[in-house]
mmCIF file of C-alpha atoms in Angstrom:
data_model
loop_
_atom_site.group_PDB
_atom_site.id
_atom_site.type_symbol
_atom_site.label_atom_id
_atom_site.label_comp_id
_atom_site.label_asym_id
_atom_site.label_seq_id
_atom_site.Cartn_x
_atom_site.Cartn_y
_atom_site.Cartn_z
ATOM 1 C CA MET K 1 121.477 217.963 225.378
ATOM 2 C CA SER K 2 124.790 218.856 227.027
ATOM 3 C CA ASP K 3 127.084 216.229 228.451
ATOM 4 C CA ASN K 4 126.426 217.233 232.037
ATOM 5 C CA GLU K 5 122.704 216.726 231.501
ATOM 6 C CA LYS K 6 123.081 213.098 230.715
ATOM 7 C CA SER K 7 122.328 210.629 233.438
ATOM 8 C CA GLU K 8 124.867 208.670 235.397
ATOM 9 C CA ASP K 9 123.402 205.492 233.927
ATOM 10 C CA LEU K 10 124.127 206.743 230.408
ATOM 11 C CA LYS K 11 127.658 208.044 231.097
ATOM 12 C CA GLY K 12 128.638 205.111 233.217
ATOM 13 C CA GLY K 13 128.138 204.901 236.948
ATOM 14 C CA PRO K 14 129.726 202.609 239.531
ATOM 15 C CA GLY K 15 128.211 199.543 237.907
ATOM 16 C CA HIS K 16 129.870 200.197 234.551
ATOM 17 C CA ILE K 17 133.266 200.952 236.076
ATOM 18 C CA ILE K 18 133.258 197.941 238.380
ATOM 19 C CA LEU K 19 132.168 195.647 235.547
ATOM 20 C CA LEU K 20 135.091 196.796 233.406
ATOM 21 C CA ALA K 21 137.475 196.251 236.313
ATOM 22 C CA VAL K 22 136.128 192.756 236.981
ATOM 23 C CA VAL K 23 136.321 191.739 233.329
ATOM 24 C CA PHE K 24 139.782 193.131 232.549
ATOM 25 C CA ALA K 25 141.793 193.897 235.685
ATOM 26 C CA VAL K 26 140.725 191.223 238.167
ATOM 27 C CA PRO K 27 141.717 188.253 235.942
ATOM 28 C CA VAL K 28 145.196 189.743 235.504
ATOM 29 C CA LEU K 29 145.477 190.195 239.272
ATOM 30 C CA LYS K 30 144.332 186.590 239.676
ATOM 31 C CA LEU K 31 147.120 185.391 237.396
ATOM 32 C CA ALA K 32 149.785 187.569 238.992
ATOM 33 C CA TRP K 33 148.942 186.648 242.589
ATOM 34 C CA THR K 34 148.338 182.944 241.997
ATOM 35 C CA LEU K 35 151.493 182.391 239.955
ATOM 36 C CA GLY K 36 153.732 184.698 241.976
ATOM 37 C CA GLY K 37 154.172 187.952 240.064
ATOM 38 C CA GLY K 38 153.752 189.993 236.900
ATOM 39 C CA GLY K 39 156.509 188.198 234.998
ATOM 40 C CA GLU K 40 154.948 184.839 235.724
ATOM 41 C CA ALA K 41 151.533 186.154 234.656
ATOM 42 C CA SER K 42 152.967 187.413 231.356
ATOM 43 C CA GLU K 43 154.624 184.062 230.673
ATOM 44 C CA ALA K 44 151.385 182.237 231.415
ATOM 45 C CA LEU K 45 149.347 184.542 229.165
ATOM 46 C CA VAL K 46 151.728 183.930 226.264
ATOM 47 C CA ALA K 47 151.482 180.177 226.799
ATOM 48 C CA MET K 48 147.677 180.313 227.047
ATOM 49 C CA GLU K 49 147.268 182.216 223.755
ATOM 50 C CA PRO K 50 144.607 184.939 223.399
ATOM 51 C CA SER K 51 141.788 182.481 222.689
ATOM 52 C CA ASN K 52 142.200 181.047 226.195
ATOM 53 C CA TRP K 53 142.550 184.332 228.119
ATOM 54 C CA PRO K 54 138.820 184.466 229.001
ATOM 55 C CA ASP K 55 139.321 181.134 230.800
ATOM 56 C CA VAL K 56 140.654 183.005 233.846
ATOM 57 C CA LEU K 57 137.439 184.955 234.398
ATOM 58 C CA ILE K 58 135.289 181.967 233.470
ATOM 59 C CA GLY K 59 137.196 179.807 235.935
ATOM 60 C CA MET K 60 136.704 182.341 238.717
ATOM 61 C CA LEU K 61 132.969 182.436 238.027
ATOM 62 C CA LEU K 62 132.687 178.648 237.952
ATOM 63 C CA ASN K 63 134.655 178.277 241.188
ATOM 64 C CA THR K 64 132.903 181.002 243.194
ATOM 65 C CA ALA K 65 129.115 180.921 243.374
ATOM 66 C CA LEU K 66 128.848 184.256 245.175
ATOM 67 C CA LEU K 67 130.960 186.077 242.579
ATOM 68 C CA ALA K 68 128.952 184.612 239.699
ATOM 69 C CA SER K 69 125.671 185.514 241.390
ATOM 70 C CA VAL K 70 126.559 189.100 242.281
ATOM 71 C CA LEU K 71 128.068 189.717 238.837
ATOM 72 C CA ALA K 72 124.874 188.444 237.196
ATOM 73 C CA VAL K 73 122.760 190.774 239.345
ATOM 74 C CA VAL K 74 124.945 193.795 238.576
ATOM 75 C CA VAL K 75 125.040 193.085 234.824
ATOM 76 C CA SER K 76 121.265 192.635 234.746
ATOM 77 C CA ARG K 77 120.538 195.949 236.456
ATOM 78 C CA THR K 78 123.310 197.948 234.770
ATOM 79 C CA THR K 79 122.335 196.969 231.224
ATOM 80 C CA TYR K 80 118.672 197.659 231.941
ATOM 81 C CA ALA K 81 119.424 201.109 233.355
ATOM 82 C CA TYR K 82 121.792 201.888 230.475
ATOM 83 C CA PHE K 83 119.273 201.123 227.745
ATOM 84 C CA ALA K 84 116.582 202.975 229.684
ATOM 85 C CA ALA K 85 118.798 206.072 229.671
ATOM 86 C CA LYS K 86 119.433 205.557 225.939
ATOM 87 C CA GLY K 87 115.723 205.928 225.271
ATOM 88 C CA GLY K 88 114.210 202.691 226.455
ATOM 89 C CA ALA K 89 112.448 204.567 229.242
ATOM 90 C CA ARG K 90 109.971 205.873 226.681
ATOM 91 C CA VAL K 91 109.038 202.268 226.003
ATOM 92 C CA TYR K 92 108.433 201.720 229.726
ATOM 93 C CA ALA K 93 106.221 204.805 229.839
ATOM 94 C CA ASP K 94 104.234 203.949 226.704
ATOM 95 C CA SER K 95 103.790 200.242 227.435
ATOM 96 C CA SER K 96 101.327 198.812 229.897
ATOM 97 C CA VAL K 97 102.533 197.361 233.175
ATOM 98 C CA VAL K 98 101.232 193.964 232.038
ATOM 99 C CA HIS K 99 103.724 194.071 229.148
ATOM 100 C CA THR K 100 106.636 195.765 230.922
ATOM 101 C CA LEU K 101 106.866 193.523 233.987
ATOM 102 C CA PRO K 102 107.155 190.164 232.151
ATOM 103 C CA THR K 103 109.631 191.661 229.665
ATOM 104 C CA ALA K 104 111.842 192.860 232.507
ATOM 105 C CA ALA K 105 111.978 189.310 233.872
ATOM 106 C CA VAL K 106 113.543 187.696 230.784
ATOM 107 C CA VAL K 107 117.208 188.474 231.501
ATOM 108 C CA PRO K 108 116.992 187.774 235.275
ATOM 109 C CA LEU K 109 115.472 184.365 234.540
ATOM 110 C CA THR K 110 118.161 183.661 231.945
ATOM 111 C CA PHE K 111 120.952 184.509 234.382
ATOM 112 C CA ALA K 112 119.184 182.482 237.069
ATOM 113 C CA LEU K 113 119.178 179.396 234.844
ATOM 114 C CA VAL K 114 122.882 179.766 234.057
ATOM 115 C CA VAL K 115 123.934 180.341 237.672
ATOM 116 C CA GLY K 116 121.592 177.632 238.915
ATOM 117 C CA ALA K 117 122.955 175.085 236.457
ATOM 118 C CA PHE K 118 126.510 175.529 237.736
ATOM 119 C CA HIS K 119 126.035 176.400 241.395
ATOM 120 C CA GLY K 120 122.638 175.065 242.408
ATOM 121 C CA TRP K 121 119.088 176.301 242.164
ATOM 122 C CA TRP K 122 119.170 178.182 245.466
ATOM 123 C CA TRP K 123 121.801 180.460 243.961
ATOM 124 C CA GLY K 124 119.786 180.693 240.745
ATOM 125 C CA GLY K 125 116.651 181.655 242.651
ATOM 126 C CA ALA K 126 118.513 184.347 244.580
ATOM 127 C CA VAL K 127 119.862 185.783 241.314
ATOM 128 C CA ALA K 128 116.378 185.849 239.773
ATOM 129 C CA VAL K 129 114.793 187.622 242.745
ATOM 130 C CA ALA K 130 117.572 190.199 243.240
ATOM 131 C CA SER K 131 117.973 190.954 239.522
ATOM 132 C CA TYR K 132 114.257 191.377 238.956
ATOM 133 C CA ALA K 133 113.827 193.541 242.052
ATOM 134 C CA LEU K 134 116.558 195.950 240.906
ATOM 135 C CA ARG K 135 115.064 196.105 237.410
ATOM 136 C CA LEU K 136 111.696 196.937 238.922
ATOM 137 C CA GLY K 137 113.462 199.768 240.728
ATOM 138 C CA VAL K 138 114.523 201.221 237.366
ATOM 139 C CA ILE K 139 110.955 201.000 236.077
ATOM 140 C CA VAL K 140 109.589 202.693 239.190
ATOM 141 C CA GLU K 141 112.154 205.502 238.862
ATOM 142 C CA TYR K 142 110.843 206.440 235.426
ATOM 143 C CA ARG K 143 107.162 205.813 236.041
ATOM 144 C CA THR K 144 107.151 207.972 239.183
ATOM 145 C CA GLY K 145 109.061 210.816 237.535
ATOM 146 C CA ARG K 146 112.272 210.401 239.536
ATOM 147 C CA ARG K 147 114.080 210.213 236.181
ATOM 148 C CA GLU K 148 113.265 212.054 232.965
ATOM 149 C CA PRO K 149 112.242 209.617 230.196
ATOM 150 C CA GLY K 150 113.888 211.750 227.520
ATOM 151 C CA SER K 151 117.361 212.011 229.042
ATOM 152 C CA GLY K 152 117.520 209.586 231.945
ATOM 153 C CA LYS K 153 118.570 212.479 234.180
ATOM 154 C CA ARG K 154 117.491 212.251 237.818
ATOM 155 C CA THR K 155 115.085 214.968 238.884
ATOM 156 C CA ARG K 156 116.211 217.099 241.815
ATOM 157 C CA THR K 157 112.813 217.481 243.417
ATOM 158 C CA SER K 158 112.115 216.032 246.849
ATOM 159 C CA PRO K 159 110.303 212.690 246.718
ATOM 160 C CA SER K 160 106.602 212.736 247.505
ATOM 161 C CA GLY K 161 104.590 209.626 248.198
ATOM 162 C CA TRP K 162 105.703 206.118 248.978
ATOM 163 C CA LEU K 163 106.341 205.184 245.338
ATOM 164 C CA GLN K 164 108.886 207.965 244.830
ATOM 165 C CA HIS K 165 110.513 207.117 248.151
ATOM 166 C CA SER K 166 110.641 203.488 246.993
ATOM 167 C CA ALA K 167 112.303 204.585 243.750
ATOM 168 C CA ASP K 168 115.020 206.442 245.661
ATOM 169 C CA THR K 169 115.508 203.457 247.954
ATOM 170 C CA ALA K 170 115.890 201.186 244.922
ATOM 171 C CA THR K 171 118.554 203.501 243.505
ATOM 172 C CA MET K 172 120.571 203.340 246.714
ATOM 173 C CA ALA K 173 120.071 199.575 246.934
ATOM 174 C CA ALA K 174 121.501 199.168 243.426
ATOM 175 C CA LEU K 175 124.727 200.890 244.492
ATOM 176 C CA LEU K 176 125.436 198.296 247.179
ATOM 177 C CA PRO K 177 126.077 195.229 244.981
ATOM 178 C CA ALA K 178 127.759 197.262 242.226
ATOM 179 C CA GLY K 179 129.891 199.590 244.330
ATOM 180 C CA VAL K 180 130.697 197.494 247.396
ATOM 181 C CA VAL K 181 129.848 193.794 247.250
ATOM 182 C CA LEU K 182 131.114 192.980 243.741
ATOM 183 C CA PRO K 183 134.567 194.621 244.036
ATOM 184 C CA VAL K 184 135.183 193.063 247.464
ATOM 185 C CA ILE K 185 134.211 189.569 246.306
ATOM 186 C CA ALA K 186 136.142 189.902 243.039
ATOM 187 C CA LEU K 187 139.319 191.071 244.773
ATOM 188 C CA ALA K 188 139.019 188.328 247.389
ATOM 189 C CA GLY K 189 138.639 185.746 244.637
ATOM 190 C CA ALA K 190 141.666 187.131 242.805
ATOM 191 C CA VAL K 191 144.001 186.724 245.789
ATOM 192 C CA ASP K 192 142.598 183.552 247.375
ATOM 193 C CA GLY K 193 145.471 181.454 246.022
ATOM 194 C CA ARG K 194 143.204 178.931 244.288
ATOM 195 C CA SER K 195 143.689 178.011 240.660
ATOM 196 C CA TRP K 196 141.165 179.298 238.129
ATOM 197 C CA ALA K 197 141.707 176.140 236.053
ATOM 198 C CA SER K 198 142.215 172.465 236.760
ATOM 199 C CA VAL K 199 145.306 171.522 238.750
ATOM 200 C CA VAL K 200 146.749 168.320 237.308
ATOM 201 C CA GLU K 201 149.578 165.976 238.235
ATOM 202 C CA CYS K 202 151.659 165.111 235.181
ATOM 203 C CA ASP K 203 154.940 163.602 234.096
ATOM 204 C CA VAL K 204 157.286 166.457 233.162
ATOM 205 C CA ASN K 205 160.620 166.080 231.365
ATOM 206 C CA THR K 206 163.172 168.017 233.424
ATOM 207 C CA GLY K 207 166.111 167.156 231.165
ATOM 208 C CA GLU K 208 167.196 164.436 233.549
ATOM 209 C CA GLY K 209 164.194 162.202 233.094
ATOM 210 C CA ASN K 210 160.515 162.460 233.879
ATOM 211 C CA GLU K 211 159.304 163.698 237.240
ATOM 212 C CA ARG K 212 155.809 163.985 238.619
ATOM 213 C CA ALA K 213 154.719 167.617 239.032
ATOM 214 C CA ARG K 214 151.609 169.622 239.878
ATOM 215 C CA LEU K 215 150.588 171.927 237.047
ATOM 216 C CA VAL K 216 147.990 174.621 236.556
ATOM 217 C CA GLU K 217 146.480 173.688 233.224
ATOM 218 C CA LEU K 218 146.892 176.494 230.682
ATOM 219 C CA GLY K 219 145.922 174.586 227.558
ATOM 220 C CA ARG K 220 145.904 171.253 225.763
ATOM 221 C CA LYS K 221 148.568 170.046 223.380
ATOM 222 C CA GLY K 222 148.309 166.647 221.717
ATOM 223 C CA ASN K 223 147.912 163.963 224.376
ATOM 224 C CA GLY K 224 149.233 166.212 227.134
ATOM 225 C CA VAL K 225 148.790 169.662 228.593
ATOM 226 C CA VAL K 226 150.640 172.950 228.638
ATOM 227 C CA GLY K 227 150.755 173.994 232.254
ATOM 228 C CA TRP K 228 152.385 176.120 234.906
ATOM 229 C CA ASP K 229 154.717 174.072 237.087
ATOM 230 C CA ILE K 230 153.779 175.166 240.598
ATOM 231 C CA GLU K 231 157.088 174.103 242.119
ATOM 232 C CA GLY K 232 159.315 174.954 239.156
ATOM 233 C CA ASP K 233 157.727 178.356 238.418
ATOM 234 C CA GLU K 234 157.749 177.882 234.659
ATOM 235 C CA VAL K 235 155.611 176.794 231.736
ATOM 236 C CA VAL K 236 156.099 173.115 230.899
ATOM 237 C CA ASN K 237 154.544 170.333 228.865
ATOM 238 C CA GLY K 238 153.034 167.467 230.825
ATOM 239 C CA ILE K 239 151.886 163.982 229.865
ATOM 240 C CA ASN K 240 150.092 161.139 231.640
ATOM 241 C CA CYS K 241 148.091 163.670 233.625
ATOM 242 C CA GLY K 242 145.536 163.153 236.341
ATOM 243 C CA VAL K 243 143.389 165.723 238.122
ATOM 244 C CA SER K 244 144.677 166.800 241.537
ATOM 245 C CA GLU K 245 142.195 166.991 244.400
ATOM 246 C CA ASN K 246 143.884 170.144 245.695
ATOM 247 C CA ASP K 247 143.391 173.331 243.662
ATOM 248 C CA VAL K 248 145.330 175.590 246.047
ATOM 249 C CA VAL K 249 148.464 177.012 244.413
ATOM 250 C CA ARG K 250 149.597 179.337 247.189
ATOM 251 C CA PRO K 251 148.221 180.731 250.475
ATOM 252 C CA PRO K 252 145.666 183.545 250.162
ATOM 253 C CA LEU K 253 146.793 187.131 250.634
ATOM 254 C CA TRP K 254 145.291 187.383 254.114
ATOM 255 C CA ARG K 255 147.428 184.445 255.318
ATOM 256 C CA SER K 256 150.686 185.508 253.707
#
């Protein structure tokens, strides 16, 4: 099979590209915008140490229910389509509907439980319904012949019958959360000016005695924290810390 015969799901479509951007680029943008620039982001990353770098993305997901929900839906559909294009579609074709439909629900229900636990069960229910619906769209694509089970390549014939039209509609519907909704929400979350981690008020030694300062927590050290001094624009050590009720570090991009 030549490269150009492989399906978009196998090579990597919008879902794959956007997922990579959200996982790697958006957290860096979050750091740079929130702290004030690339130099500040680099200093914070060094202070955080590599083991804590995922905290930026995790913090964004915990703080923004919509981002967590849409990301879960996109991951659920993208992984399902990818493994179908890798050969899993033959399993869909050979297995009975009674077996395929419950199996397709496992990951959506798992994501629904995770999102629901952190953001409420309404969000979890929405994730379950949307994720499962898009996975059903993948199944319908293969079972109606809109994709070839052997390669995952989309057939170029005109759809006939309501099932094939439904399969094409499902394909277009899958592009909306992956290609439009997720990048917009992720970028908005990256430049909203809110901290991805706890904002704490600590005693900081300035060289002329201790002063109270607001810090973005980057890590823990002994009885204190390593944090970004919001007013001083530098990494400092803080002690006697308490959680601040305000997690806004700077105004969002659209108000700057």
